XYZ file of C-alpha atoms in Angstrom:
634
model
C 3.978 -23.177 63.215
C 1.156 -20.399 62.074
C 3.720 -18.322 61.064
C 5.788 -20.586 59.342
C 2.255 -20.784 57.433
C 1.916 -17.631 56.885
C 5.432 -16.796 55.711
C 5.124 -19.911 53.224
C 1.894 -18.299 51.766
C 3.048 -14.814 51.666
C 6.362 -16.500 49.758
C 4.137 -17.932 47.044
C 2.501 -14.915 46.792
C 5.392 -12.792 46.343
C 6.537 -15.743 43.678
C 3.744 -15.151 41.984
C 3.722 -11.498 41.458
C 7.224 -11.382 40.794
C 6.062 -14.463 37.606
C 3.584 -12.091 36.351
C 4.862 -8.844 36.647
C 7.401 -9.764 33.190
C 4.358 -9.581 31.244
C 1.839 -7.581 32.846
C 3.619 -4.738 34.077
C 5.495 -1.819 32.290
C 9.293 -2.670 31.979
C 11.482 0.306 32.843
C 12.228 2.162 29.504
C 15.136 3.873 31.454
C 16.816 0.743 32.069
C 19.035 0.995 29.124
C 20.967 -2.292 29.487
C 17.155 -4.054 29.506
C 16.305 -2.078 26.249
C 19.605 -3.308 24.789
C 18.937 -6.977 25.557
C 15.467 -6.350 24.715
C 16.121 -5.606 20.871
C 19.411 -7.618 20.794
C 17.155 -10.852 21.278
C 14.505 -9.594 19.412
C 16.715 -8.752 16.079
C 18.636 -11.514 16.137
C 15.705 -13.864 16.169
C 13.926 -11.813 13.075
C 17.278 -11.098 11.643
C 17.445 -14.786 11.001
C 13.607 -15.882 10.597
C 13.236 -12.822 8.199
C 16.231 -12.905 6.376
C 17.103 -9.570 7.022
C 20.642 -8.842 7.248
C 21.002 -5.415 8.736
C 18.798 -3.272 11.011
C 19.139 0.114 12.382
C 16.693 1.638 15.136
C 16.532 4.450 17.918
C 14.299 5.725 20.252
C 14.036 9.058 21.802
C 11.893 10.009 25.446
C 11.973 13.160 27.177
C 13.857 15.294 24.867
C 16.569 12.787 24.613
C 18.059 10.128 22.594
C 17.682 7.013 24.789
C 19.077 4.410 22.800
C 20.136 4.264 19.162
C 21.818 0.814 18.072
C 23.214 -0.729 14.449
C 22.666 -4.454 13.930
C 24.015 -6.634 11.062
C 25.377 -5.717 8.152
C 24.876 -3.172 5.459
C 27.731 -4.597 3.019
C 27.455 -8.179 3.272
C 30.348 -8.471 0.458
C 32.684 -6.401 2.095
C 31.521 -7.352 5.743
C 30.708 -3.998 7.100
C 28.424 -3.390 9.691
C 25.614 -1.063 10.222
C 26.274 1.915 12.241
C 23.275 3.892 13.871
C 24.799 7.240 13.723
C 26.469 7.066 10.134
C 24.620 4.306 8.195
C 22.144 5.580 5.544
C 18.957 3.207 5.220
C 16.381 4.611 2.763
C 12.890 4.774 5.254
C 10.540 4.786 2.255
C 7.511 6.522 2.957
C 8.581 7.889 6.210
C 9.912 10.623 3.787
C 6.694 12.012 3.444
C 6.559 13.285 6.452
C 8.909 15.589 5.596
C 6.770 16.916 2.775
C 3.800 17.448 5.437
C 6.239 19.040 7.795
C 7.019 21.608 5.029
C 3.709 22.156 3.934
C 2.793 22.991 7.403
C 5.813 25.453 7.777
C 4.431 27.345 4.922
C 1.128 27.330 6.206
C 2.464 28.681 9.646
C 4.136 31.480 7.250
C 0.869 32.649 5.391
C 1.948 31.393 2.566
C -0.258 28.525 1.640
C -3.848 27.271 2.845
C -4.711 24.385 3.653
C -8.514 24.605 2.151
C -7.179 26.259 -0.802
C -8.109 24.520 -4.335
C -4.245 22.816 -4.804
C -4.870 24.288 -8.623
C -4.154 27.579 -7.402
C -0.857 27.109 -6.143
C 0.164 24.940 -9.295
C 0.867 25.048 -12.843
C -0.826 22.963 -14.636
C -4.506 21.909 -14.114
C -6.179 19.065 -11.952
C -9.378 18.230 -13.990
C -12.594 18.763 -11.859
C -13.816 15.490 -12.706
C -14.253 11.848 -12.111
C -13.872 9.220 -13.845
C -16.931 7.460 -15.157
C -19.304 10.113 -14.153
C -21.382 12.111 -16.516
C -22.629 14.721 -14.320
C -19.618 16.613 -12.461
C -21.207 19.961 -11.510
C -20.913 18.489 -8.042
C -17.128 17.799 -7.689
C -15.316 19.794 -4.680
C -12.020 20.692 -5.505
C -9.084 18.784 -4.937
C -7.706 21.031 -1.154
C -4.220 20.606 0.444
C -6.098 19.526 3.313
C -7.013 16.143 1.063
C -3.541 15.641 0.131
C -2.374 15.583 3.742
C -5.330 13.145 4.618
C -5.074 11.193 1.113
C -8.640 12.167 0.672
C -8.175 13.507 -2.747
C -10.058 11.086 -4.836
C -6.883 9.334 -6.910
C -6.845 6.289 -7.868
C -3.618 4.446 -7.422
C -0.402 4.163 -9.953
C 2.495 1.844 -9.948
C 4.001 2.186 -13.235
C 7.154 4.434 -13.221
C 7.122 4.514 -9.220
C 10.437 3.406 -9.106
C 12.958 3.086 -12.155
C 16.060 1.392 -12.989
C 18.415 4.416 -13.288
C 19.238 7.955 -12.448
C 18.843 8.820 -16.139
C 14.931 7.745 -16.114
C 14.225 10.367 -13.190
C 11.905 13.533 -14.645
C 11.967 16.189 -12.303
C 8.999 16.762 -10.519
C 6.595 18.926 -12.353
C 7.436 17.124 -15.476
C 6.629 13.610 -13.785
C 3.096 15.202 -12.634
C 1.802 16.182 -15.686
C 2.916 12.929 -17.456
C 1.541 10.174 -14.950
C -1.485 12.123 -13.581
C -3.734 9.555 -12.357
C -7.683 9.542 -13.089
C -10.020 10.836 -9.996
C -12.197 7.785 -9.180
C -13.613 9.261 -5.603
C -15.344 12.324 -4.253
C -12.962 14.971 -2.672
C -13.072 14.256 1.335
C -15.272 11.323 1.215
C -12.462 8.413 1.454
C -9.359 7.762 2.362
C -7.065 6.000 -0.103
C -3.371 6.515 0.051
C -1.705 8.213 -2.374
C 1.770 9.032 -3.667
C 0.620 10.916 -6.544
C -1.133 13.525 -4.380
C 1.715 13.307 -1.828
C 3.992 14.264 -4.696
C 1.533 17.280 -5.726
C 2.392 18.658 -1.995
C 5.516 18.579 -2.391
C 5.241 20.408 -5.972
C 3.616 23.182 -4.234
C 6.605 23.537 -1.728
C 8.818 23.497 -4.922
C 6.422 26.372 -6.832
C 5.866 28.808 -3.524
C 9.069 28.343 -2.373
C 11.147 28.582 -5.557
C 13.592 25.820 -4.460
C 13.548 22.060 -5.504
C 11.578 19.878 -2.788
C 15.551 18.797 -1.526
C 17.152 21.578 -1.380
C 13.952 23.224 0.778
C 13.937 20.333 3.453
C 17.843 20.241 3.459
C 17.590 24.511 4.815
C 14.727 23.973 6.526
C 14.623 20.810 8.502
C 18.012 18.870 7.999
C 20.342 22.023 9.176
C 18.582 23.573 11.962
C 18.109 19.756 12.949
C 21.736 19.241 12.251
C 21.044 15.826 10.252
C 24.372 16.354 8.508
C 23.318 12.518 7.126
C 20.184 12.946 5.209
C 19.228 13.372 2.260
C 16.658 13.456 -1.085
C 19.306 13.367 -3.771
C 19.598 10.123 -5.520
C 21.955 8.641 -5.444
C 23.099 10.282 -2.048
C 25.948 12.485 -2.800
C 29.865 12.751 -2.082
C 29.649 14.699 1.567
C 27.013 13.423 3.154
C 28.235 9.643 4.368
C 30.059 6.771 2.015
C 28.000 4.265 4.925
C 24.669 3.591 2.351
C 23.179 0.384 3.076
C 22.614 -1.814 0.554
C 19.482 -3.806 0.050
C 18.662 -7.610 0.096
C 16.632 -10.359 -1.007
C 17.257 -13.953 -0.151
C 16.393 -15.867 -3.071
C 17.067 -19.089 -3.279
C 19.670 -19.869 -0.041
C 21.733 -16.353 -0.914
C 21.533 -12.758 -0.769
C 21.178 -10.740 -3.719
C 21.675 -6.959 -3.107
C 20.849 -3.996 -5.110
C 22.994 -0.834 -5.273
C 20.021 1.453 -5.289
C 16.264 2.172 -5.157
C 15.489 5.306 -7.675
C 12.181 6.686 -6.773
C 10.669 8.972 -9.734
C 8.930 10.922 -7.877
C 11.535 11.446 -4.860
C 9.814 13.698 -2.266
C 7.428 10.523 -1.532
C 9.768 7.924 -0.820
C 13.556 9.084 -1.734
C 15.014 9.633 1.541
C 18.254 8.542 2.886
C 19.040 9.205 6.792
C 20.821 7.456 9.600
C 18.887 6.163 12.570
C 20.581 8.672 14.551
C 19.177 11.710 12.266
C 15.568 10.143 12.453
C 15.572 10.324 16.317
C 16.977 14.264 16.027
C 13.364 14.580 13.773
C 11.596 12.771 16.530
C 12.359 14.910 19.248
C 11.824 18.019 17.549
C 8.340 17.006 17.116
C 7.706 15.588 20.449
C 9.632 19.053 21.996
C 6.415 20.813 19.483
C 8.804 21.977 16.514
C 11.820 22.686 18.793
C 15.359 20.765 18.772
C 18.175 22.359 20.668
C 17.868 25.900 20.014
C 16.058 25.945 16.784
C 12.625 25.273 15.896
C 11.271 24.163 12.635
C 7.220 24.341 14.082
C 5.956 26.903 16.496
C 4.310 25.232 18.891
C 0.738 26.032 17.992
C 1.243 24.523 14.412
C 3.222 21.410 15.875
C -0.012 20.887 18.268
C -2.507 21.329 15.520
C -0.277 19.175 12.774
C -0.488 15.783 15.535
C -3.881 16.317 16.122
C -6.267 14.230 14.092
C -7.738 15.549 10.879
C -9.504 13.374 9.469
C -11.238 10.066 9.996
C -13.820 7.232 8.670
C -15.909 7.171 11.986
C -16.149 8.991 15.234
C -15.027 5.486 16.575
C -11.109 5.383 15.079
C -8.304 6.181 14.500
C -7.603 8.469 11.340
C -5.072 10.703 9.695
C -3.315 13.909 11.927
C -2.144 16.082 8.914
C -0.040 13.668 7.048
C 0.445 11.424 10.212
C -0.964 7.868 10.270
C -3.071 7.727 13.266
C -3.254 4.163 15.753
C -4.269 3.538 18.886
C -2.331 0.395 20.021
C -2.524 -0.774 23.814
C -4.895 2.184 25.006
C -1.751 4.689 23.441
C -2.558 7.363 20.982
C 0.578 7.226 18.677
C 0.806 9.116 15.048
C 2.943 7.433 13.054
C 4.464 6.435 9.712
C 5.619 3.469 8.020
C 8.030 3.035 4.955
C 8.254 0.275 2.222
C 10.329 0.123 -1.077
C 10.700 -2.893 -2.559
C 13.618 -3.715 -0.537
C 13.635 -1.754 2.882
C 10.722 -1.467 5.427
C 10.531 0.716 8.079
C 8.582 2.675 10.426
C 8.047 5.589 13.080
C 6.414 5.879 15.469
C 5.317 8.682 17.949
C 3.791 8.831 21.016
C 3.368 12.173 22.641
C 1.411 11.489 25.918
C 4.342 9.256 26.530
C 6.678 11.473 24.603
C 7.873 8.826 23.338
C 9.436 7.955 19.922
C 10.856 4.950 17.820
C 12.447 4.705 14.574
C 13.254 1.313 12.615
C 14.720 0.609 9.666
C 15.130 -2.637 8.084
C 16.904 -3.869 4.815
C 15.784 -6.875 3.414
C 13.136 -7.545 1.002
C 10.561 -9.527 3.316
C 10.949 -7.462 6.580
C 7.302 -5.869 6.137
C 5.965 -8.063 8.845
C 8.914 -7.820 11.151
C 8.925 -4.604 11.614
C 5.191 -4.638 12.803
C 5.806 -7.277 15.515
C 8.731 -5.142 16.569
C 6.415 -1.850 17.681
C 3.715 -4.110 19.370
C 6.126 -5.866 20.990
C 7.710 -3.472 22.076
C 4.847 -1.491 23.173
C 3.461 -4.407 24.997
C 6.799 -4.784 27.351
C 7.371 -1.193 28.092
C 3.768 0.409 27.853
C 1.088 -2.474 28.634
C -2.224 -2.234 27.497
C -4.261 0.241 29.679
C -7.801 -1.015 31.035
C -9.973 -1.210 27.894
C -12.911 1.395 27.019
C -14.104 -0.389 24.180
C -17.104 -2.359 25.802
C -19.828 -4.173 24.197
C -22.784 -2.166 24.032
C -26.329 -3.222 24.717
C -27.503 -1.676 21.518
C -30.213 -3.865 20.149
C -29.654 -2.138 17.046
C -26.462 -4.040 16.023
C -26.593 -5.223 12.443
C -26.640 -8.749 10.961
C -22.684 -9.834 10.580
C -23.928 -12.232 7.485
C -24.408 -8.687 5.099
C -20.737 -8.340 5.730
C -19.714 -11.953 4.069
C -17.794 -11.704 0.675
C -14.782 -10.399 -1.086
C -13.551 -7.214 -0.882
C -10.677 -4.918 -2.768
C -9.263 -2.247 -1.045
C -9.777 1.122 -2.413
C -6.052 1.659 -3.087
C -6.433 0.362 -6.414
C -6.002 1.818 -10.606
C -9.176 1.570 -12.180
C -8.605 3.448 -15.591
C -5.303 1.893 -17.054
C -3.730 -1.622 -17.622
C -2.619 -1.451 -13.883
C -5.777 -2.438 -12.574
C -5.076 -5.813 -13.043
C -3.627 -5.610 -9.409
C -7.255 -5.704 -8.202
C -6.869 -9.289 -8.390
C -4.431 -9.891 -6.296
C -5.772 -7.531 -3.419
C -9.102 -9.471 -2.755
C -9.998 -9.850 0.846
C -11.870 -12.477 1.962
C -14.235 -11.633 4.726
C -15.948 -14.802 6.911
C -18.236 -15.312 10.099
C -16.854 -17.976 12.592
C -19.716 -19.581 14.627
C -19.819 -16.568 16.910
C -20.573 -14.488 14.304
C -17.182 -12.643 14.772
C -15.689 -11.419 11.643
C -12.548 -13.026 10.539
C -10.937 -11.305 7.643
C -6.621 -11.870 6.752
C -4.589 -8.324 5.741
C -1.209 -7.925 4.943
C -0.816 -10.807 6.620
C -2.485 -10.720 9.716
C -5.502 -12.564 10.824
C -7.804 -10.826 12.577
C -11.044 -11.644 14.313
C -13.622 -8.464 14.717
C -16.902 -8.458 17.732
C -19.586 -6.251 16.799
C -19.236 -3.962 19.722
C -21.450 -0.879 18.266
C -24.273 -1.039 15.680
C -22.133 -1.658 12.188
C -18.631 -1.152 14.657
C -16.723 -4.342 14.370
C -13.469 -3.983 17.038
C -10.441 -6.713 17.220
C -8.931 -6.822 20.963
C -5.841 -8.304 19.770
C -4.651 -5.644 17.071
C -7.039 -3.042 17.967
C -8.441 -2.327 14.621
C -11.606 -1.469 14.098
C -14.371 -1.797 10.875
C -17.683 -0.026 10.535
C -20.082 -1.248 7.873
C -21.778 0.942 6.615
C -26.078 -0.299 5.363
C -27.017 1.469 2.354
C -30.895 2.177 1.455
C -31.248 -1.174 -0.028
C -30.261 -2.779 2.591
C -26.448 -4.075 2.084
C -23.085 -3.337 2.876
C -20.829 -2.293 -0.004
C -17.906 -0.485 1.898
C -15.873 -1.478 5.023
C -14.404 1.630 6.550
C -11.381 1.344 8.514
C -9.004 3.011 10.986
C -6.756 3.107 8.288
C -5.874 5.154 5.426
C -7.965 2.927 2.877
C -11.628 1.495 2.728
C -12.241 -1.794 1.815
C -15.048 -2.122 -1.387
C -17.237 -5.083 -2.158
C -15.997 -6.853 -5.001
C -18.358 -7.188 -7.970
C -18.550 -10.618 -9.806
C -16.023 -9.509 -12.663
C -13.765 -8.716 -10.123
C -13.645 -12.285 -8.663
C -10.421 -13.962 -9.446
C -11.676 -17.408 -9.773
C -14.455 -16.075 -12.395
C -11.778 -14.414 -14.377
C -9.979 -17.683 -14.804
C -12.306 -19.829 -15.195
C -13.873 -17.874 -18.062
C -10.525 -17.822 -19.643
C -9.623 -21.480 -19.140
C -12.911 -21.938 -20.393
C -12.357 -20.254 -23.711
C -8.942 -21.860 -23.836
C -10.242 -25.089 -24.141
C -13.072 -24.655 -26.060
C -11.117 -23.428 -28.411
C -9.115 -26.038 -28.745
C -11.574 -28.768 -28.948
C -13.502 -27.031 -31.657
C -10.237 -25.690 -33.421
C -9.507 -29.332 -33.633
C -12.989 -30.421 -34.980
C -12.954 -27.952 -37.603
C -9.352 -28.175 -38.815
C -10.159 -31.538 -39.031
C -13.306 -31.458 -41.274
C -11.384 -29.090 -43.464
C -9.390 -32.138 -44.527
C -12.121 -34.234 -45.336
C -12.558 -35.816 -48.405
C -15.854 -36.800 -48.226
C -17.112 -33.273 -46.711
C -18.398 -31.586 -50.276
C -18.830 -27.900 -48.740
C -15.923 -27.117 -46.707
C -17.605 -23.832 -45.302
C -13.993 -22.259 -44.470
C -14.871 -18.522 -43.750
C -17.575 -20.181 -40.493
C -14.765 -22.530 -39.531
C -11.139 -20.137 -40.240
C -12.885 -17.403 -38.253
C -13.121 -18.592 -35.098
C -10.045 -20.641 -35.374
C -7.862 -17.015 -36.564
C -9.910 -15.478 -33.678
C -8.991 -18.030 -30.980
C -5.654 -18.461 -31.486
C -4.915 -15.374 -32.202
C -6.810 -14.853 -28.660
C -4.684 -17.043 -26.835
C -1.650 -15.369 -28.296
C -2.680 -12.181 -27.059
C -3.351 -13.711 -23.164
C -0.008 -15.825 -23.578
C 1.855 -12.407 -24.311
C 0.229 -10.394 -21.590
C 0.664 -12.889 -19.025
C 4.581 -13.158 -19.953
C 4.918 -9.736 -19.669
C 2.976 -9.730 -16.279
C 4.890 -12.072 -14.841
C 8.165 -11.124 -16.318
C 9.574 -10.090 -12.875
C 12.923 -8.342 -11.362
C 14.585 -10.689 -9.945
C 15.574 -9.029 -6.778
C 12.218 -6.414 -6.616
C 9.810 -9.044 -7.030
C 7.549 -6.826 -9.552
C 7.377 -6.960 -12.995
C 9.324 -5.040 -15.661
C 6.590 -3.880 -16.864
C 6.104 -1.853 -13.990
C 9.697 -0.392 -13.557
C 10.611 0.421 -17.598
C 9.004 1.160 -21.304
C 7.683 -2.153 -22.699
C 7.757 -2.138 -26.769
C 6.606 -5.300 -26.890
C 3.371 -4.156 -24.231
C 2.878 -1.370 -26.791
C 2.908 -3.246 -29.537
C 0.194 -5.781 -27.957
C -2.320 -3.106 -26.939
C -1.871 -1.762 -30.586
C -2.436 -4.861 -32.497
C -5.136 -6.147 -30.010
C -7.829 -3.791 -32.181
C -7.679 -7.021 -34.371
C -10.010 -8.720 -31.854
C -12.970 -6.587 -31.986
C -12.602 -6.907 -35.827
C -12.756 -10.310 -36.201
C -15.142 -10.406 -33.913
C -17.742 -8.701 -36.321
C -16.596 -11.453 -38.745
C -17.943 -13.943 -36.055
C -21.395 -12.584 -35.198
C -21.459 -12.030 -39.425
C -20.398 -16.099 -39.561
C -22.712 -16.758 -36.659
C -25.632 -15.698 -38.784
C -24.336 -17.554 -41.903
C -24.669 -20.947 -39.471
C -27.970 -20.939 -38.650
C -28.833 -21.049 -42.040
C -26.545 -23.869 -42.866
C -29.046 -26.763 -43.606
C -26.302 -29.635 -43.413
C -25.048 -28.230 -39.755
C -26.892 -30.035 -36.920
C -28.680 -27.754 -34.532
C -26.139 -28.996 -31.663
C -23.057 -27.954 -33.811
C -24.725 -24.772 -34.250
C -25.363 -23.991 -30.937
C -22.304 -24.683 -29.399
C -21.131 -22.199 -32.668
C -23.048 -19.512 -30.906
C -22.368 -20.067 -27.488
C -18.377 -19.576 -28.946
C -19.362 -16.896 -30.591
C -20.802 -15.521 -27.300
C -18.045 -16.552 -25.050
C -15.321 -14.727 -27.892
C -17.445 -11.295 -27.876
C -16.852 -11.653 -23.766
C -13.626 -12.233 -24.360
C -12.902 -9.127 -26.304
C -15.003 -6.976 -23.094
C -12.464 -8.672 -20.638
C -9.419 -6.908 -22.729
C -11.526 -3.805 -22.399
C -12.409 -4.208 -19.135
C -9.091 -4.620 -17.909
C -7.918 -1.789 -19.851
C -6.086 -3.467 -22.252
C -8.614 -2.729 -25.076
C -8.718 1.450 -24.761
C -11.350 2.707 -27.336
């Protein structure tokens, strides 16, 4: 009878393990018919909840290719499906990891240097200055090593990213000099991402090694890699693969596709490759620069390209020479993700795992899929390990209320129309009663302890903010583990301020546009005063015009990219606004001029010539909004 007891409780025991052991212990990577059911599930289930109709993925360990797999479709139309070794999905920013590969090559070669002033290697000339400041005797120069850790100080540009057709593509050099952005940050104080000086690496490959950006990756990566199905030309060319995926956006209960994503300046984002080709790019850098036979790193440079090179605090995660640092689950990885407008992708390395994913997916709203899909399937094969982030008994932590408020993230424009975007990239930082931070990005909630003085940690994602306490006392800049630092909005900068101002104006205008048209037409009104009243009437409407028009334009969008036209092709109409807007700030003299004519109006009642000035006030803030969104350029 005991040892019926015993074998009972040693049963439940075993029962229990065997419950627990799904989710807290490692799933065999090995076990390839496990993976395969593992992401089979998995797509279908964001295939459908994402819209996404084709996916294409592989992952590499130990030298090999483990598993490589097509699902869906990358012809909807024509019904064909996506193939992992011979269907070309365009990775998006992945591609720039080609660019740091190359620099690094050339580097390994003697024939560039990585704290070198980029100005040397180019031909035409990055201004030593920032934007906004009067004094620049201080500015470091512009190094390759920022450009690799998008430390350079740029501030961010949309406009002309991508374009419509082949025929709007400048070549490279040409594109630089035309759409250099303004430096709004210090050399090497701050990470914020940047194309533009992702695109200036790539330029220097192009000037030291004489041969366009494709053609150099294409003999020096793609063949001794053998990815026979990659490639920078857009569109991809006859003799590489007729497989090209198409891209997707459900809109409305149907897919619409687009033929083709043409990104201006290509070396950035303009890549084409096969799941299959990826993984061969993988394992060369996991095997330290060698792939069967050929190497396209010595070992040395491999080792010192993953390890990290720059970062925001001691504390995180950072950049590793053009890699995107993160430290999910305990696990070092370096890594880099991909968005156009229609695919979104990722890779993902892990080299004390040796260890390697690549994902591809094409359809428009696939961003957050393909960031459940690493942690997920981190969390089933590589658990988290036990945690060293622990609370510390500093007493010295700071108070979590000087954090509260709205913040932009550095990645913005600051000196054209484009920073209008601002707007739309506030984050919202609150305390819940625990005094945890609780801040949303990209989509993600995520709650932050204080766990150092000014080091705020999440357990769940594993990022990480430090807040940094300036002299007088407050916190202005959130840095992250990330390649961007969030800034403290100021109070023009505040969405809901911006329109209420202008639906203010809007309808004052209106009421007192009414009034006065109205007393024009008076009979029994001697004095008609028509320059006071026609002034701000012209000025108004005239000022409403102007919003209506920019707002169209603004929200003028592609139907399938989701961004407006604006941002994609020449406007006449936008150039014919910001030309004719100079009208404003001359009728505006007219108004202060009328303003003063008021007040000495006998017959006007003090009311109706205070609520003149207040107009008057509220139409000369009017005219700084156009400036100070760049719309007004003295």
């Amino acid at each position: 009878m005991k040892k019926r007891k015993i074998s009972v409780t040693s049963l439940l025991v075993l029962i229990f393990l065997l419950i627990i052991s799904s989710s807290t212990f490692a799933q065999n990577l090995e076990d390839l018919d496990s993976l395969e059911s593992f992401f089979d599930g998995f797509f279908k289930s964001q295939m459908e909840e994402y819209k996404v109709p084709g996916v294409t993925i592989s992952v590499v360990k130990d030298g090999e290719i483990l598993f490589k797999k097509g699902y869906g479709y990358y012809d909807l139309e024509n019904n064909k499906r996506v193939d992992a070794d011979n269907t070309l999905f365009r990775p998006g920013s992945v591609s720039k990891l080609f660019i740091w590969t190359s620099i690094m090559q050339l580097v390994e070669q003697g024939k560039v240097d990585l704290n070198e002033n980029i100005n040397e290697y180019l031909d035409f000339e990055i201004p030593n200055e920032i934007a906004g400041r009067d004094n620049n005797e201080d500015i470091k120069d512009i190094t390759l090593m920022n450009l690799l850790n998008h430390n350079a100080g740029f501030e961010d540009k949309i406009k002309d990213l991508f374009v419509l057709s082949e025929e709007n593509i400048k070549p490279l050099g040409t594109y630089l000099k035309d759409y250099m952005p303004a430096r709004v940050y210090p050399a090497g104080r701050e990470m914020a991402y940047s194309n533009y000086g992702s695109a200036l690496a790539a330029y220097i490959v192009e000037r030291v090694s004489g041969m366009t950006f494709a053609e150099y990756v294409e003999t020096n990566i793609f063949k001794p890699l053998n990815m026979s199905n990659s490639t920078f030309k857009q569109p991809v060319p006859a003799g590489v693969t007729e497989e090209t995926s198409l891209s997707f956006a459900y809109i409305k209960g149907s897919y619409q596709s687009d033929n083709f994503e043409y990104i201006q300046p290509y070396p950035v984002g303009g890549l084409s490759s096969t799941a299959e080709d990826m993984a061969k790019f993988m394992l060369a850098h996991l095997n330290m620069g060698g792939y069967q036979g050929n190497r396209i790193l010595n070992p040395e440079t491999a080792a010192e390209m993953h390890s990290q090179s720059f970062t925001h605090h001691n504390e995180f995660s950072g950049m590793a020479h053009g890699f995107i640092e993160m430290n999910y689950n305990g696990y070092r990885m370096i890594t880099h993700g991909g968005d156009t407008f229609l695919f979104h992708s990722g890779l993902y390395l892990i080299p004390e795992l040796n260890t390697g994913l690549f994902v591809s997916y094409n359809g428009r709203d696939a961003a957050k899929a393909r960031d459940l899909l690493i942690k997920s399937f981190i969390d089933r094969y590589f658990p988290k390990k036990e945690s060293t982030t622990s609370l510390s008994e500093n007493s010295n932590f700071i108070n979590p209320k000087l954090i509260e408020g709205k913040y932009i993230i550095n990645r913005v424009n600051h000196t054209t129309y484009e920073s209008i975007t601002k707007y739309f990239s506030i984050t919202n930082i609150e305390l819940d009663p625990d005094e945890n931070i609780i801040y949303n990005f990209m989509g993600e909630t995520n709650r932050l302890r204080q766990i150092e003085a000014g080091v705020f940690y999440d357990n769940q994602s594993g990022n990480k903010l430090y807040a940094a306490v300036n002299q007088e006392g407050e916190v202005n800049e959130l840095w992250t583990n990330s390649p961007n630092v969030l800034k403290r909005a100021s109070w023009d900068e505040d969405p809901l301020i911006n329109a209420a101002f202008i639906l203010v104006f809007i309808i004052l205008t209106l009421i007192l546009s009414f009034k006065w048209i109205k007393s024009l037409f008076k009979r029994s009104i001697r004095k008609k005063y028509y320059l006071e009243k026609l002034t701000p009437i012209v000025f108004g409407f005239l000022t409403i015009g102007f919003i209506a028009a920019f707002a169209y334009l603004f929200l003028d969008v592609h139907p399938v990219y989701n961004v407006p036209y604006l941002f994609l092709t020449a406007s006449a109409l936008f150039d014919k606004l910001t030309t004719f807007i100079w009208i404003l700030p001359v009728l505006l003299v007219f108004l202060l001029f009328t303003n003063l004519r008021v007040w000495s109006i006998r017959s006007w009642k003090l009311s109706s010539k205070i609520i003149y000035t207040i107009y008057t006030i509220l139409s000369a803030g009017i005219v700084w909004w156009f400036y100070n969104l760049n719309l007004l350029v003295f």
